[in-house]
Coordinates of N, CA, C and O in Angstrom, one line a residue:
X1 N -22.5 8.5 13.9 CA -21.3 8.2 14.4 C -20.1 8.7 13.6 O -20.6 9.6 12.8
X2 N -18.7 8.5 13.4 CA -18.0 9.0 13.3 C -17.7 8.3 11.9 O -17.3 9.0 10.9
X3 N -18.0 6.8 11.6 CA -18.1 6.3 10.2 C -19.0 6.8 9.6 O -19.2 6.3 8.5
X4 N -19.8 7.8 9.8 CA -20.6 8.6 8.7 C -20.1 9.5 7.8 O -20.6 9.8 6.7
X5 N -19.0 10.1 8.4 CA -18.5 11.2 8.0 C -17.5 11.0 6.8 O -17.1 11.8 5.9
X6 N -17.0 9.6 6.8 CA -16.0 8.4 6.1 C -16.7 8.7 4.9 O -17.9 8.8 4.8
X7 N -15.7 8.9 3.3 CA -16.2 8.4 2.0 C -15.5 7.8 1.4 O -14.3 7.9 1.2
X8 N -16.2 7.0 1.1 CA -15.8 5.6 0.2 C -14.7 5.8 -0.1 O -14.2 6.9 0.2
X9 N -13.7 4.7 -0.7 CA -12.5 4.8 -1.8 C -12.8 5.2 -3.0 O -12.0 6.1 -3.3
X10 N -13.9 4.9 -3.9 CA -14.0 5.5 -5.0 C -14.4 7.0 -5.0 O -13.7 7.8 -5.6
X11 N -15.3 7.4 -4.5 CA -15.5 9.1 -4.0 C -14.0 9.6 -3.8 O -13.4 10.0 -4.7
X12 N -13.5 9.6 -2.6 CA -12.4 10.3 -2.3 C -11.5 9.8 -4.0 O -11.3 10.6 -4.9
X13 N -11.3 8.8 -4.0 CA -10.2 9.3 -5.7 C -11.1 9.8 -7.1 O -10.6 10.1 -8.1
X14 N -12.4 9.9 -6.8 CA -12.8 10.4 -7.7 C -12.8 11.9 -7.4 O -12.9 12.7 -8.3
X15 N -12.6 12.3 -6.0 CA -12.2 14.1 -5.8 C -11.2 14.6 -5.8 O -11.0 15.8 -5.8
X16 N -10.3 13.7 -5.7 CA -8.6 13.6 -5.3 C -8.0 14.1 -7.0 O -7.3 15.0 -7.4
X17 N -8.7 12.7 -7.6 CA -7.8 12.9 -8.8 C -8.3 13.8 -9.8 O -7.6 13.7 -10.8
X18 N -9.2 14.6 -10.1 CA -9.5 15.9 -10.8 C -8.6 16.7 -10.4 O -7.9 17.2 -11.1
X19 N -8.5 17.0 -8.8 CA -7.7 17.9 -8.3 C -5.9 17.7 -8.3 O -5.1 18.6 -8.1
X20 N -5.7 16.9 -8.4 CA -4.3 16.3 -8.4 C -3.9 16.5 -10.0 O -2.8 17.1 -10.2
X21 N -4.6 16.2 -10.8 CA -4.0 16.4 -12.2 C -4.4 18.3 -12.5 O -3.6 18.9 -13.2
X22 N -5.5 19.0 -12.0 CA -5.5 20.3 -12.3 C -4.3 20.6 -12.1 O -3.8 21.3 -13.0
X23 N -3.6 20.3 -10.8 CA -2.0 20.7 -9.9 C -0.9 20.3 -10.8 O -0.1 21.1 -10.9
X24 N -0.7 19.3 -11.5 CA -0.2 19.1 -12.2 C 0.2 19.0 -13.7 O 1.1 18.4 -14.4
X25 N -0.3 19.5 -13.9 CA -1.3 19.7 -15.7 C -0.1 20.8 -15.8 O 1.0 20.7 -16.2
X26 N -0.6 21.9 -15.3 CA 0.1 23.4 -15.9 C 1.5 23.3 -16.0 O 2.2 23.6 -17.0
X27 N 2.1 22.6 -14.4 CA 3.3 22.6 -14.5 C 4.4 21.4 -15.5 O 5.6 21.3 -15.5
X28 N 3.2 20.5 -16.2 CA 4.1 19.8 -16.9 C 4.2 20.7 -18.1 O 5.3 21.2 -18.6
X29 N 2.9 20.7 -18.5 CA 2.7 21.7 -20.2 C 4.2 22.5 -20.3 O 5.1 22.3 -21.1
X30 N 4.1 23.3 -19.3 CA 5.2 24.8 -19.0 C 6.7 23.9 -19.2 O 7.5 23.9 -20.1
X31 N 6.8 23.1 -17.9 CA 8.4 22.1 -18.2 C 8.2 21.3 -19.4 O 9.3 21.0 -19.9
X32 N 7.6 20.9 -19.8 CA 8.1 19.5 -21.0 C 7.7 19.9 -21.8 O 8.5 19.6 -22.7
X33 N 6.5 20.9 -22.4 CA 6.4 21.4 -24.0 C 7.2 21.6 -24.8 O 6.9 21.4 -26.0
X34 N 7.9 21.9 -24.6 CA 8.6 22.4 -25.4 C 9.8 21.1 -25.9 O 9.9 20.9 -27.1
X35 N 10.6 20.3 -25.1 CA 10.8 18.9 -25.0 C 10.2 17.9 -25.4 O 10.7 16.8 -25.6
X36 N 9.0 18.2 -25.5 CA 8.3 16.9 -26.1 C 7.8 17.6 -27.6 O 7.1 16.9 -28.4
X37 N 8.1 18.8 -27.9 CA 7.5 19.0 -29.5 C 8.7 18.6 -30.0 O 8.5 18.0 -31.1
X38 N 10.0 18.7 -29.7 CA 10.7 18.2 -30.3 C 11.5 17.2 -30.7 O 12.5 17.1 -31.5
X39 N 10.4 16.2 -29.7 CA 11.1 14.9 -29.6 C 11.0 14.4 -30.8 O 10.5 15.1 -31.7
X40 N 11.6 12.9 -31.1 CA 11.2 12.2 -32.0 C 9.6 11.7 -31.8 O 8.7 12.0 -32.6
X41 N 9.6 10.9 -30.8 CA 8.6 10.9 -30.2 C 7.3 11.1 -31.0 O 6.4 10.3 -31.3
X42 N 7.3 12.6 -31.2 CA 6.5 13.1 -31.6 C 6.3 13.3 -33.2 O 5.2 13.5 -33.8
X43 N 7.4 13.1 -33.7 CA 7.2 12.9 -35.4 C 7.6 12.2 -35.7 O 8.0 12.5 -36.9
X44 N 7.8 10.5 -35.2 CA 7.5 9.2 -36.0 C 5.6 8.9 -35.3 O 5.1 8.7 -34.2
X45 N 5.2 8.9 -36.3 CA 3.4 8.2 -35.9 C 3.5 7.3 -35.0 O 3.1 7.4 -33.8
X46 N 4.0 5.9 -35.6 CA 4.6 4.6 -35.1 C 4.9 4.5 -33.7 O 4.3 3.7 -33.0
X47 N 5.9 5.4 -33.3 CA 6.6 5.7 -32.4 C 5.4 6.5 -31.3 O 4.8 6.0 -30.3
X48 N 5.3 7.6 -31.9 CA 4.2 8.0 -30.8 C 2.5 7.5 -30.0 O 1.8 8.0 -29.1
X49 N 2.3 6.5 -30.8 CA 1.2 5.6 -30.8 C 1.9 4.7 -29.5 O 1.4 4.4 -28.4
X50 N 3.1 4.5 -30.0 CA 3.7 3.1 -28.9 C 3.8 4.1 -27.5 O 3.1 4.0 -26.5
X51 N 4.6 5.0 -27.9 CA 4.5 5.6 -26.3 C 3.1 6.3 -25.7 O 3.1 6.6 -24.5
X52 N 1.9 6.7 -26.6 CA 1.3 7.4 -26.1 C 0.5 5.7 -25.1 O 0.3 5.7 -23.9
X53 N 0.1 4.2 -25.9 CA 0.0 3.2 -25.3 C 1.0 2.6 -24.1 O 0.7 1.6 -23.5
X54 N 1.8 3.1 -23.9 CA 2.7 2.7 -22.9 C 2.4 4.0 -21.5 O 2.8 3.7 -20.4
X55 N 1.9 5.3 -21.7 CA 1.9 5.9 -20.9 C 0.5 6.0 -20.4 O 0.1 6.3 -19.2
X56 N -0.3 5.6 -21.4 CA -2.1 4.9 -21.1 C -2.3 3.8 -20.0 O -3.1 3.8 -19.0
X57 N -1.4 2.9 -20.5 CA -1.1 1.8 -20.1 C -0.7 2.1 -18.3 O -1.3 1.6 -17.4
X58 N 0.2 3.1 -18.2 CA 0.6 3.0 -16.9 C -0.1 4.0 -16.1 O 0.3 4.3 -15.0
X59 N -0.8 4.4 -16.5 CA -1.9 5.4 -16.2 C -2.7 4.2 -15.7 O -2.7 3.8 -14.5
X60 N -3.3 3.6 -16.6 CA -4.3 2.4 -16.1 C -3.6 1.5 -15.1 O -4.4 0.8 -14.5
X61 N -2.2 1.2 -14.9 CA -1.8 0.4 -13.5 C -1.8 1.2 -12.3 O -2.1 0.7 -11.3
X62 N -1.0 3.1 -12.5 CA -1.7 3.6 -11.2 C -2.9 3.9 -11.0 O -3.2 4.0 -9.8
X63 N -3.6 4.0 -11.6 CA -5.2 3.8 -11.2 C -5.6 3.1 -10.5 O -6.3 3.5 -9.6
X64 N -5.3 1.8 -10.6 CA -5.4 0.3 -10.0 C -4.7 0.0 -8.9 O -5.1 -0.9 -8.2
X65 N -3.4 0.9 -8.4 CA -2.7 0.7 -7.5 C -3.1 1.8 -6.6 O -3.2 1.5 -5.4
X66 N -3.3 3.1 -7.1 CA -4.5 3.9 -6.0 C -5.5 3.2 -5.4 O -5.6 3.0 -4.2
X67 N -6.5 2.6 -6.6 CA -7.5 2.2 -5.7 C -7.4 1.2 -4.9 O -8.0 1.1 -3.8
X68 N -6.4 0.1 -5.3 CA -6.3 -0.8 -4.5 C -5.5 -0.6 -2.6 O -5.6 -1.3 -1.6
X69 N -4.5 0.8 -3.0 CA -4.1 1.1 -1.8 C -5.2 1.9 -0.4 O -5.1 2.1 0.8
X70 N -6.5 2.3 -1.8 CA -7.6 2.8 -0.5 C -8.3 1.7 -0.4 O -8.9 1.6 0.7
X71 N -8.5 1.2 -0.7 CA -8.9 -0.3 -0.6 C -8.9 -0.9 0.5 O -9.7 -1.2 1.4
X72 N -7.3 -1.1 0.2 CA -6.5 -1.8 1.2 C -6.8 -0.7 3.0 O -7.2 -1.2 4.0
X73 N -6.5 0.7 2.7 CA -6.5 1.1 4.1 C -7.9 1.2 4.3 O -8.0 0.8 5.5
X74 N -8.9 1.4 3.9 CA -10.1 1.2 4.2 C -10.6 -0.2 4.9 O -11.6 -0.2 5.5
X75 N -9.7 -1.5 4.8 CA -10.4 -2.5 5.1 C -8.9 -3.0 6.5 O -8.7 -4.0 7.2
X76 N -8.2 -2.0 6.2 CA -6.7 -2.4 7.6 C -7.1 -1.3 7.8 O -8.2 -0.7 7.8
X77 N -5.0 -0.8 8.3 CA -4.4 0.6 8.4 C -3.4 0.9 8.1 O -2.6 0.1 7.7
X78 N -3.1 2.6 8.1 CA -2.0 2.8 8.0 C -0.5 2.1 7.7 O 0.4 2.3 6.9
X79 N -0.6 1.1 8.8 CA 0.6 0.4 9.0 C 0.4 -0.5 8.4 O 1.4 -0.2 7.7
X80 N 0.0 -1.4 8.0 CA -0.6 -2.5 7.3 C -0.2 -2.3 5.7 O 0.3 -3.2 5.0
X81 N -0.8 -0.9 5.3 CA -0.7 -0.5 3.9 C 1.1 -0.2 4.2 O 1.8 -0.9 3.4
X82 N 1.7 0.3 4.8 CA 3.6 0.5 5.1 C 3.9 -0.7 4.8 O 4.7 -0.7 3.9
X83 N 3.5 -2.3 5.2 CA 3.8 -3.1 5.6 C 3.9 -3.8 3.8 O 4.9 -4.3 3.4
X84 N 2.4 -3.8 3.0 CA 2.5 -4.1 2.0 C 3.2 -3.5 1.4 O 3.9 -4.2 0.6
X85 N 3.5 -1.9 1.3 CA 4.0 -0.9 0.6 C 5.8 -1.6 0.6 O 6.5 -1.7 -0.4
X86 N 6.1 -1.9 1.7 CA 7.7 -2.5 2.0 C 7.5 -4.0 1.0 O 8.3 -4.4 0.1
X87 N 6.8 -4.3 1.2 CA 6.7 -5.8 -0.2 C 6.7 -5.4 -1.2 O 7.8 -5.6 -1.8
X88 N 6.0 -4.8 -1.8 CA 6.2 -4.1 -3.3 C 7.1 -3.6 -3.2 O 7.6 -4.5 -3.9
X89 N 8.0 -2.8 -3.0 CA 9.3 -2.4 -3.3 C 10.7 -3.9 -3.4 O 11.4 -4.2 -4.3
X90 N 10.7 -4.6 -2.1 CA 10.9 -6.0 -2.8 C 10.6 -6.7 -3.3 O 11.6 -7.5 -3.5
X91 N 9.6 -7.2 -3.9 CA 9.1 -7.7 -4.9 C 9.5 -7.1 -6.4 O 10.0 -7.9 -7.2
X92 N 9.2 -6.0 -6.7 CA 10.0 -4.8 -7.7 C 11.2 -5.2 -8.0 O 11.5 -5.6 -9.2
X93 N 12.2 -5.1 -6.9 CA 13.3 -5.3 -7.1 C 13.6 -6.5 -7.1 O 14.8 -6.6 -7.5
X94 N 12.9 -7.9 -6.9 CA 13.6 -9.0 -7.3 C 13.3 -9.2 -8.5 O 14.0 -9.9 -9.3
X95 N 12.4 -8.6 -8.8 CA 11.6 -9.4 -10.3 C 12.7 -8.2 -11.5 O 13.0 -8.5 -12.7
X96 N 13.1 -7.0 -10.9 CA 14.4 -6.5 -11.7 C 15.4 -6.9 -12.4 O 15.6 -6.8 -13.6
X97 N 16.2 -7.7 -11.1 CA 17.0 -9.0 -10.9 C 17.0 -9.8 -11.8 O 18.0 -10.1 -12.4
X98 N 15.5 -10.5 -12.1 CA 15.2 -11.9 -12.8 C 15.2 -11.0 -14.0 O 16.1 -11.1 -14.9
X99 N 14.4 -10.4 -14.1 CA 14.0 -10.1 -15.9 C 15.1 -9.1 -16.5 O 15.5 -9.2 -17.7
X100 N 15.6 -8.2 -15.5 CA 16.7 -6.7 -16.5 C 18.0 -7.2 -15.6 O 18.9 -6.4 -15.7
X101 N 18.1 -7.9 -15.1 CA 19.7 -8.7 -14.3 C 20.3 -7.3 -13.6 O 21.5 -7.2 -13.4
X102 N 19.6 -6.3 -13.4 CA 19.9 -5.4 -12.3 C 20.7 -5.9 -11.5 O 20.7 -7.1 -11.2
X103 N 21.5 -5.1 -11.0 CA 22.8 -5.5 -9.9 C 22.1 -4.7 -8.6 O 21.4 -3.7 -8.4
X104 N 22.8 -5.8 -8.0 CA 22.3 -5.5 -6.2 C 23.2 -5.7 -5.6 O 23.8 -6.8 -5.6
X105 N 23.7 -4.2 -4.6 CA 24.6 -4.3 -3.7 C 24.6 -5.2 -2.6 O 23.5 -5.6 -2.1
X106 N 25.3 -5.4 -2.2 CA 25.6 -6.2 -0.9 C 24.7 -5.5 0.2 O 23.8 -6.0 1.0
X107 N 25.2 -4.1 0.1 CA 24.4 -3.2 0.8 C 22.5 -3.3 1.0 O 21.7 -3.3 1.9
X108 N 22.6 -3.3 -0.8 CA 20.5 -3.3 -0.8 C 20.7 -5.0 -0.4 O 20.2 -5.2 0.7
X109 N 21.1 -5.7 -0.7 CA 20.6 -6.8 -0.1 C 20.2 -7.3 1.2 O 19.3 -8.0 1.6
X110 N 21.2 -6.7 1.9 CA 21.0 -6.9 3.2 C 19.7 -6.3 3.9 O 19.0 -6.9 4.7
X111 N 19.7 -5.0 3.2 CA 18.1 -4.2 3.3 C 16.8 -4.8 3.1 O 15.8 -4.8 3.8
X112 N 17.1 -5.5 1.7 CA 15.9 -6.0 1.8 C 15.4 -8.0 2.1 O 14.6 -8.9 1.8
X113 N 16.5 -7.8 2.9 CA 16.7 -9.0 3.9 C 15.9 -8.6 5.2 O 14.9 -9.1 5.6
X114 N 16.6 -7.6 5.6 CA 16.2 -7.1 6.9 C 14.9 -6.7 6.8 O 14.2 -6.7 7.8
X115 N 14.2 -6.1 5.4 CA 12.6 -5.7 5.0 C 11.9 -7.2 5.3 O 11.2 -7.4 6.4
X116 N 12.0 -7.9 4.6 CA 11.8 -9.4 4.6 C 11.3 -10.0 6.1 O 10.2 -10.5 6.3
X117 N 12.3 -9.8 7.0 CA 12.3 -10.3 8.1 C 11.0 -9.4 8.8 O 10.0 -9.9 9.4
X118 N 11.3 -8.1 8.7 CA 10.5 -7.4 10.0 C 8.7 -7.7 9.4 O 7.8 -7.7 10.2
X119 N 8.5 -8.0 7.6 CA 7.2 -8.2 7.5 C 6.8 -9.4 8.2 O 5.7 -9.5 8.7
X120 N 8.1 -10.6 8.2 CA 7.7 -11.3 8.8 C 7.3 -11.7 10.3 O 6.5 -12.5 10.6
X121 N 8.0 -11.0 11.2 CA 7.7 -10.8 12.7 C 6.8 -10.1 12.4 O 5.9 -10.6 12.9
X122 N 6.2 -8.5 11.5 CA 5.1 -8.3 11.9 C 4.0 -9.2 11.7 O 3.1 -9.3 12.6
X123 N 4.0 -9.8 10.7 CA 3.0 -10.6 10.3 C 2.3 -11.8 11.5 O 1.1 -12.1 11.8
X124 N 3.6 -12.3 12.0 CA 3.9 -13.4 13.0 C 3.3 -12.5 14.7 O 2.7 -13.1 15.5
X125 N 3.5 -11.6 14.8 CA 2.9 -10.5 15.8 C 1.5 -10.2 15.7 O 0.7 -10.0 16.6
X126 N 1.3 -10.1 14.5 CA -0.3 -9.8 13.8 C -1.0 -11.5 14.5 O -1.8 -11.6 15.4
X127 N -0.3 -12.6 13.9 CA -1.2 -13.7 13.7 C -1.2 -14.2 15.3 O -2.0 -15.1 15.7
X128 N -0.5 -13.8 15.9 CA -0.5 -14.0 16.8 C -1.2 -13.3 18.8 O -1.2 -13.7 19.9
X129 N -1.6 -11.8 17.8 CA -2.6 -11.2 18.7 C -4.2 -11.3 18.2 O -5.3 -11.0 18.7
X130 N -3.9 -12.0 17.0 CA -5.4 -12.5 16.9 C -6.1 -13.8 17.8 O -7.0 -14.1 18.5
X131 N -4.9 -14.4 17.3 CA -5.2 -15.8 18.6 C -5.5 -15.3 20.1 O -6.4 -15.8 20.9
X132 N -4.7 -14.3 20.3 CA -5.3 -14.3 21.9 C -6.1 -13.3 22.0 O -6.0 -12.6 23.0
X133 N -7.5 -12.8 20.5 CA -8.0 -12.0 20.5 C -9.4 -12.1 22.1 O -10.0 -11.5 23.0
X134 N -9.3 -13.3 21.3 CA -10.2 -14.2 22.4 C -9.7 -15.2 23.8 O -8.9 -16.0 23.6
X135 N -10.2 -15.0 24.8 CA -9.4 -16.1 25.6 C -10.2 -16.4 26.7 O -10.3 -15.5 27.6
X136 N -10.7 -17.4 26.7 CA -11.4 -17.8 28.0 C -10.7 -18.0 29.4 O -9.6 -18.6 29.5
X137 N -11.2 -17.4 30.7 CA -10.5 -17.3 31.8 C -11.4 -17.8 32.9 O -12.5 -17.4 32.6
X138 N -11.4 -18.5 34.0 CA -12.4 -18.5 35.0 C -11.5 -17.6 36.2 O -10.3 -17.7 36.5
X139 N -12.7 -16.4 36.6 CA -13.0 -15.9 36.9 C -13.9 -16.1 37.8 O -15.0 -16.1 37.3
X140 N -13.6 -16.2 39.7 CA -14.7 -16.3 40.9 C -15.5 -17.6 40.4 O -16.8 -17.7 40.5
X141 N -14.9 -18.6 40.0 CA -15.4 -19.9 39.3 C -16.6 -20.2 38.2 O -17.4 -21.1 38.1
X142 N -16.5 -19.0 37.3 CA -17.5 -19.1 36.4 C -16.3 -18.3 35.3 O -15.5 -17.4 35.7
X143 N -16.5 -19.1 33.7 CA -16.0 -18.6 32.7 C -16.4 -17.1 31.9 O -17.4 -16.6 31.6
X144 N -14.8 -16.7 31.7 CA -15.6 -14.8 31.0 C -14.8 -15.1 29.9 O -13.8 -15.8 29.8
X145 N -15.3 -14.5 29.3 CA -14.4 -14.4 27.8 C -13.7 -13.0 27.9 O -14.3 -12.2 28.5
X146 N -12.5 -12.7 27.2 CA -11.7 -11.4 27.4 C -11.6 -11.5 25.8 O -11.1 -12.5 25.1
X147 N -12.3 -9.8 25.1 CA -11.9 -9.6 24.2 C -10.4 -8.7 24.5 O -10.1 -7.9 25.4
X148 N -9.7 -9.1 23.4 CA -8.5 -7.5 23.3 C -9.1 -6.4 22.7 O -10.4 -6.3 22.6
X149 N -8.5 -5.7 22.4 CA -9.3 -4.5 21.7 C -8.8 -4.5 20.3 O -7.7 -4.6 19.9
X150 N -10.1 -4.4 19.5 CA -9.9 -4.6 17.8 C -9.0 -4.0 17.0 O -8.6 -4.6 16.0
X151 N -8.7 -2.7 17.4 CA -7.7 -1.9 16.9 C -6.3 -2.9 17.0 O -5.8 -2.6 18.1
X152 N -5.7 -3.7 16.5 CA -4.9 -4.5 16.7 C -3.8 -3.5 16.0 O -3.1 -2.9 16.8
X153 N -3.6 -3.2 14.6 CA -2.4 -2.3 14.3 C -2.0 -1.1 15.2 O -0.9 -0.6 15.1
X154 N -3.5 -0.7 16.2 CA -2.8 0.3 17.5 C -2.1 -0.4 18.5 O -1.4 0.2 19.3
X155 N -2.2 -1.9 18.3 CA -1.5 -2.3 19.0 C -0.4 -2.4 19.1 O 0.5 -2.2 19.9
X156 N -0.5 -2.6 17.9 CA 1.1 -2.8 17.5 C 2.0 -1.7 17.3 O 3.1 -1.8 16.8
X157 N 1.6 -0.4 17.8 CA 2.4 0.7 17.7 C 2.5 1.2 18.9 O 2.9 2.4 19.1
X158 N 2.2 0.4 19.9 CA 2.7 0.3 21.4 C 1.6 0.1 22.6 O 1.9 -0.1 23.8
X159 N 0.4 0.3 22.0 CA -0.4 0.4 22.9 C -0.9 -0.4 23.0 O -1.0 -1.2 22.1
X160 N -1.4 -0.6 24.7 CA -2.1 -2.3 25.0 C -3.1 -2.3 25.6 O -3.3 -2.7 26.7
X161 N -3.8 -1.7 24.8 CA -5.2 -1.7 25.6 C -6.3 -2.6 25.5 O -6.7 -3.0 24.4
X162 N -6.8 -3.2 26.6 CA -7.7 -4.6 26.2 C -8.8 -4.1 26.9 O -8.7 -3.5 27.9
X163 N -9.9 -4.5 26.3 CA -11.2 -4.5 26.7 C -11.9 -5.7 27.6 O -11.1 -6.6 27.3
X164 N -12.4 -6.1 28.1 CA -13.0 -7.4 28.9 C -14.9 -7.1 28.6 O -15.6 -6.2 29.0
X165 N -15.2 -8.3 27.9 CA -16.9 -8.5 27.6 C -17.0 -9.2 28.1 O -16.1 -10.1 28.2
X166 N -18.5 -9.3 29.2 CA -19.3 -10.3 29.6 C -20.2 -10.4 29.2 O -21.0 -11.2 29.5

């Protein structure tokens, strides 16, 4: 079938990311070498231990935020991963706020008011086409069950297609 053809999350970023850092390798070396030999950076020890642990470090959180984003689309979709992806960016930005007292326009606020809101109608739209995933109907006086169709986030992108099981 067509899930055969599918590879894992860890496969795909284990082919992804050799190839993604080859692409990217050359053209840092070429831009920053020469910038980074003469940083300080680079000739306090102290200093360069801290940053080389701080850029390890965030290496090891996108790692974790790849995998967890194929993760995530492997067990949703598309839209679902948009949907978290819009929470992390507010969440980001509040925890900004709290810890580095970042200023927030009127403008971003309102934005991520209005972010706020639509995860919540989606969410509330999600929890709510699950419930009527199922629905018992009588039908010529005997009970049928009506599935919807599973694809629920195609639903939600306009299409309404429902299946009927007997």
């Amino acid at each position: 079938g067509e899930g055969e053809d599918r590879l894992d999350p860890i496969s795909l970023l284990y082919i992804v990311a050799p190839a993604s850092a080859a692409c990217i390798t050359p053209i840092a070396l070429i831009g920053e070498a020469p910038r980074i030999s003469a940083s300080e950076f680079v000739r306090d020890k102290a200093l360069m231990r801290e940053t080389i642990a701080a850029v390890v470090g965030g290496g090891i959180l996108a790692i974790n935020l790849n995998f967890s984003e194929f993760l995530l689309l492997g067990k949703t979709s598309a839209l679902t991963l948009n949907v978290a992806g819009i929470l992390k960016v507010v969440a980001v930005s509040v925890l900004s706020v709290l810890l580095f007292h970042s200023k927030v326009s009127p403008l971003n606020a309102a934005g991520y008011f209005v972010c706020v809101v639509g995860v919540f109608i989606y969410n509330g739209r999600k929890s709510f086409r699950k419930e009527q995933r199922q629905q018992v109907a009588m039908v010529d006086g005997e009970a049928q069950v009506f599935l919807t169709s599973v694809q629920d986030d195609a639903d939600d992108c306009g299409g309404e297609a429902a299946a009927s099981g007997r």
